[in-house]
Amino acid sequence: MERTFVMVKPDGVQRGLIGEIIRRFETRGLRLIGLKMLRIDEGLARRHYRDHIEKPFFPSLLEFITSSPVVAMVVEGKAAVQNVRTMMGALDPTQAQPGTLRGDYTNDKQLNIIHGSDSVENAEREIGLFFTPEEVLDYERTLDRWLVSP
Ligand code: GTP
Ligand code: MG
């Protein structure tokens, strides 16, 4: 089992896509073990996007990500990091496949509705930025035995 950090970005919240995004992870068999809505402030945005601070698009990204509430999640499952990335689709709109979240709902490099961690290490770091240990829940679903073979 693996954990990843997922965020519905401000455009996804504004467009009413929170439910659709969560539904896709649930029907795929991934398990939601943390969930909250928050408004990201500049400090958190800089910590979360620390690798992008020097990039030319950072001021625009900072403005966007702090502009309206987001929904933060911890998602658990087999190869959760890569599975979520695959379900999200590519950053480049011309490469985002139909059937992926970005490929079905977006056509823009910045307004791309969802974030998902790109590695297990970054997932752990990002979960720690957004959630206290108590806010990440350990529980079993009865259905899990019909979704994941032993
Ligand atoms: P995230 O899951 O949001 O991290 O997306 P990603 O991993 O597919 O992309 P990356 O980490 O390279 O970039 C982080 C975010 O910065 C993207 O999701 C975009 O919102 C934004 N971004 C990246 N590249 C560009 C760019 O060239 N122009 C603009 N305006 N925004 C960009
Ligand atoms: Mg990224």
Short mmCIF file of C-alpha atoms and ligand atoms in Angstrom, two decimals:
data_model
loop_
_atom_site.label_atom_id
_atom_site.label_comp_id
_atom_site.label_asym_id
_atom_site.label_seq_id
_atom_site.Cartn_x
_atom_site.Cartn_y
_atom_site.Cartn_z
CA MET A 1 0.00 0.00 0.00
CA GLU A 2 1.14 3.49 -0.85
CA ARG A 3 -0.08 6.97 0.05
CA THR A 4 -0.22 10.05 -2.10
CA PHE A 5 -1.26 13.67 -1.70
CA VAL A 6 -3.99 14.96 -4.01
CA MET A 7 -5.45 18.44 -4.24
CA VAL A 8 -8.45 19.80 -6.12
CA LYS A 9 -7.09 23.18 -7.20
CA PRO A 10 -9.08 26.44 -6.99
CA ASP A 11 -10.43 26.04 -10.54
CA GLY A 12 -11.66 22.50 -9.78
CA VAL A 13 -13.50 23.73 -6.68
CA GLN A 14 -14.99 26.72 -8.52
CA ARG A 15 -16.15 24.50 -11.39
CA GLY A 16 -17.94 22.07 -9.06
CA LEU A 17 -15.63 19.16 -9.82
CA ILE A 18 -14.80 18.06 -6.24
CA GLY A 19 -17.35 15.24 -6.30
CA GLU A 20 -16.39 14.01 -9.77
CA ILE A 21 -12.70 13.88 -8.85
CA ILE A 22 -13.31 12.00 -5.59
CA ARG A 23 -15.78 9.66 -7.35
CA ARG A 24 -13.13 8.58 -9.84
CA PHE A 25 -10.65 7.66 -7.11
CA GLU A 26 -13.33 5.80 -5.14
CA THR A 27 -14.61 3.81 -8.10
CA ARG A 28 -11.02 2.92 -9.02
CA GLY A 29 -10.72 1.30 -5.60
CA LEU A 30 -8.42 3.86 -4.01
CA ARG A 31 -9.19 4.74 -0.39
CA LEU A 32 -9.61 8.26 0.94
CA ILE A 33 -7.85 8.50 4.30
CA GLY A 34 -7.63 12.29 4.71
CA LEU A 35 -9.84 15.14 3.47
CA LYS A 36 -10.10 18.89 4.14
CA MET A 37 -10.95 22.19 2.50
CA LEU A 38 -8.62 25.12 3.07
CA ARG A 39 -7.41 28.38 1.60
CA ILE A 40 -3.66 28.11 0.86
CA ASP A 41 -1.63 31.09 2.08
CA GLU A 42 1.62 32.32 0.53
CA GLY A 43 3.84 30.47 3.01
CA LEU A 44 2.20 27.11 2.36
CA ALA A 45 2.23 27.73 -1.40
CA ARG A 46 5.99 28.40 -1.28
CA ARG A 47 6.62 25.24 0.74
CA HIS A 48 4.41 23.12 -1.48
CA TYR A 49 5.83 24.47 -4.75
CA ARG A 50 9.41 24.96 -3.47
CA ASP A 51 10.87 23.38 -6.65
CA HIS A 52 9.09 25.95 -8.83
CA ILE A 53 9.90 29.17 -6.93
CA GLU A 54 12.59 30.24 -9.40
CA LYS A 55 10.52 29.46 -12.49
CA PRO A 56 9.09 32.30 -14.59
CA PHE A 57 5.52 31.10 -14.07
CA PHE A 58 5.77 31.05 -10.26
CA PRO A 59 4.17 34.49 -9.57
CA SER A 60 1.19 33.46 -11.67
CA LEU A 61 1.04 30.02 -10.01
CA LEU A 62 1.19 31.63 -6.54
CA GLU A 63 -1.62 34.03 -7.41
CA PHE A 64 -3.75 31.19 -8.76
CA ILE A 65 -3.24 28.64 -5.99
CA THR A 66 -4.03 31.19 -3.23
CA SER A 67 -7.00 32.74 -5.07
CA SER A 68 -9.79 30.49 -3.74
CA PRO A 69 -10.18 27.37 -1.53
CA VAL A 70 -8.74 23.99 -2.44
CA VAL A 71 -9.63 20.47 -1.30
CA ALA A 72 -6.68 18.48 0.04
CA MET A 73 -6.73 14.69 0.25
CA VAL A 74 -4.62 11.74 1.22
CA VAL A 75 -5.31 8.77 -1.04
CA GLU A 76 -4.13 5.25 -0.35
CA GLY A 77 -3.88 2.21 -2.60
CA LYS A 78 -1.64 -0.03 -4.65
CA ALA A 79 0.94 2.16 -6.42
CA ALA A 80 -1.22 5.15 -5.46
CA VAL A 81 1.36 7.76 -6.55
CA GLN A 82 1.63 6.57 -10.13
CA ASN A 83 -2.01 5.53 -10.42
CA VAL A 84 -3.19 9.00 -9.43
CA ARG A 85 -0.71 10.62 -11.83
CA THR A 86 -2.00 8.41 -14.65
CA MET A 87 -5.62 9.25 -13.79
CA MET A 88 -4.75 12.99 -13.71
CA GLY A 89 -3.22 13.08 -17.20
CA ALA A 90 -0.30 15.09 -18.54
CA LEU A 91 0.47 18.74 -17.72
CA ASP A 92 0.71 19.63 -21.41
CA PRO A 93 -2.92 19.90 -22.59
CA THR A 94 -2.00 18.51 -26.00
CA GLN A 95 -0.67 15.37 -24.29
CA ALA A 96 -3.44 14.86 -21.71
CA GLN A 97 -5.32 11.75 -22.87
CA PRO A 98 -9.13 11.67 -23.03
CA GLY A 99 -10.37 9.64 -20.07
CA THR A 100 -7.95 11.37 -17.70
CA LEU A 101 -9.14 14.20 -15.46
CA ARG A 102 -7.08 16.83 -17.24
CA GLY A 103 -7.83 15.30 -20.65
CA ASP A 104 -11.57 15.38 -19.98
CA TYR A 105 -11.93 18.69 -18.16
CA THR A 106 -9.05 21.06 -18.94
CA ASN A 107 -7.15 22.69 -21.77
CA ASP A 108 -4.65 24.91 -19.97
CA LYS A 109 -1.22 24.49 -18.33
CA GLN A 110 -2.13 26.38 -15.17
CA LEU A 111 -5.88 25.88 -14.80
CA ASN A 112 -5.53 22.10 -14.58
CA ILE A 113 -7.94 21.29 -11.68
CA ILE A 114 -5.78 18.77 -9.80
CA HIS A 115 -2.42 18.18 -8.19
CA GLY A 116 -0.98 14.78 -7.37
CA SER A 117 2.42 14.02 -5.82
CA ASP A 118 5.04 12.93 -8.36
CA SER A 119 7.00 10.52 -6.09
CA VAL A 120 6.61 8.61 -2.83
CA GLU A 121 9.10 10.99 -1.17
CA ASN A 122 7.21 14.09 -2.29
CA ALA A 123 3.92 12.46 -1.24
CA GLU A 124 5.20 12.05 2.33
CA ARG A 125 6.51 15.62 2.36
CA GLU A 126 3.29 17.11 0.96
CA ILE A 127 1.03 15.06 3.28
CA GLY A 128 3.08 16.48 6.16
CA LEU A 129 2.58 20.04 4.90
CA PHE A 130 -1.22 19.76 4.76
CA PHE A 131 -2.18 17.20 7.43
CA THR A 132 -1.29 16.44 11.03
CA PRO A 133 -0.75 12.73 11.76
CA GLU A 134 -4.13 12.65 13.57
CA GLU A 135 -5.91 13.91 10.45
CA VAL A 136 -4.80 10.91 8.40
CA LEU A 137 -7.13 8.05 9.29
CA ASP A 138 -6.33 4.38 9.51
CA TYR A 139 -9.41 2.28 8.77
CA GLU A 140 -10.58 -0.63 6.69
CA ARG A 141 -13.47 -0.81 4.29
CA THR A 142 -15.44 -4.05 4.04
CA LEU A 143 -15.25 -3.68 0.28
CA ASP A 144 -11.46 -3.64 0.16
CA ARG A 145 -11.23 -7.44 -0.05
CA TRP A 146 -13.19 -7.26 -3.32
CA LEU A 147 -10.92 -4.58 -4.73
CA VAL A 148 -7.41 -5.71 -3.83
CA SER A 149 -6.28 -9.34 -3.97
CA PRO A 150 -4.11 -10.51 -1.07
P1 GTP B 1 1.15 19.43 -10.17
O1 GTP B 1 0.50 18.13 -9.84
O2 GTP B 1 0.24 20.62 -9.97
O3 GTP B 1 2.49 19.59 -9.49
O4 GTP B 1 1.36 19.35 -11.74
P2 GTP B 1 2.50 18.63 -12.54
O5 GTP B 1 3.34 17.79 -11.63
O6 GTP B 1 1.83 17.97 -13.70
O7 GTP B 1 3.33 19.87 -13.05
P3 GTP B 1 4.59 20.60 -12.42
O8 GTP B 1 4.91 20.07 -11.06
O9 GTP B 1 5.66 20.62 -13.45
O10 GTP B 1 4.03 22.09 -12.28
C1 GTP B 1 3.29 22.47 -11.13
C2 GTP B 1 2.17 23.41 -11.53
O11 GTP B 1 2.75 24.61 -12.01
C3 GTP B 1 1.32 22.91 -12.70
O12 GTP B 1 0.26 22.07 -12.32
C4 GTP B 1 0.79 24.20 -13.24
O13 GTP B 1 -0.33 24.65 -12.46
C5 GTP B 1 1.98 25.12 -13.06
N1 GTP B 1 2.81 25.17 -14.26
C6 GTP B 1 3.75 24.28 -14.65
N2 GTP B 1 4.33 24.66 -15.81
C7 GTP B 1 3.72 25.82 -16.14
C8 GTP B 1 3.89 26.71 -17.22
O14 GTP B 1 4.71 26.52 -18.12
N3 GTP B 1 3.10 27.81 -17.21
C9 GTP B 1 2.19 28.05 -16.22
N4 GTP B 1 1.44 29.15 -16.26
N5 GTP B 1 2.01 27.23 -15.19
C10 GTP B 1 2.77 26.13 -15.15
MG MG B 2 4.25 18.55 -9.86
#
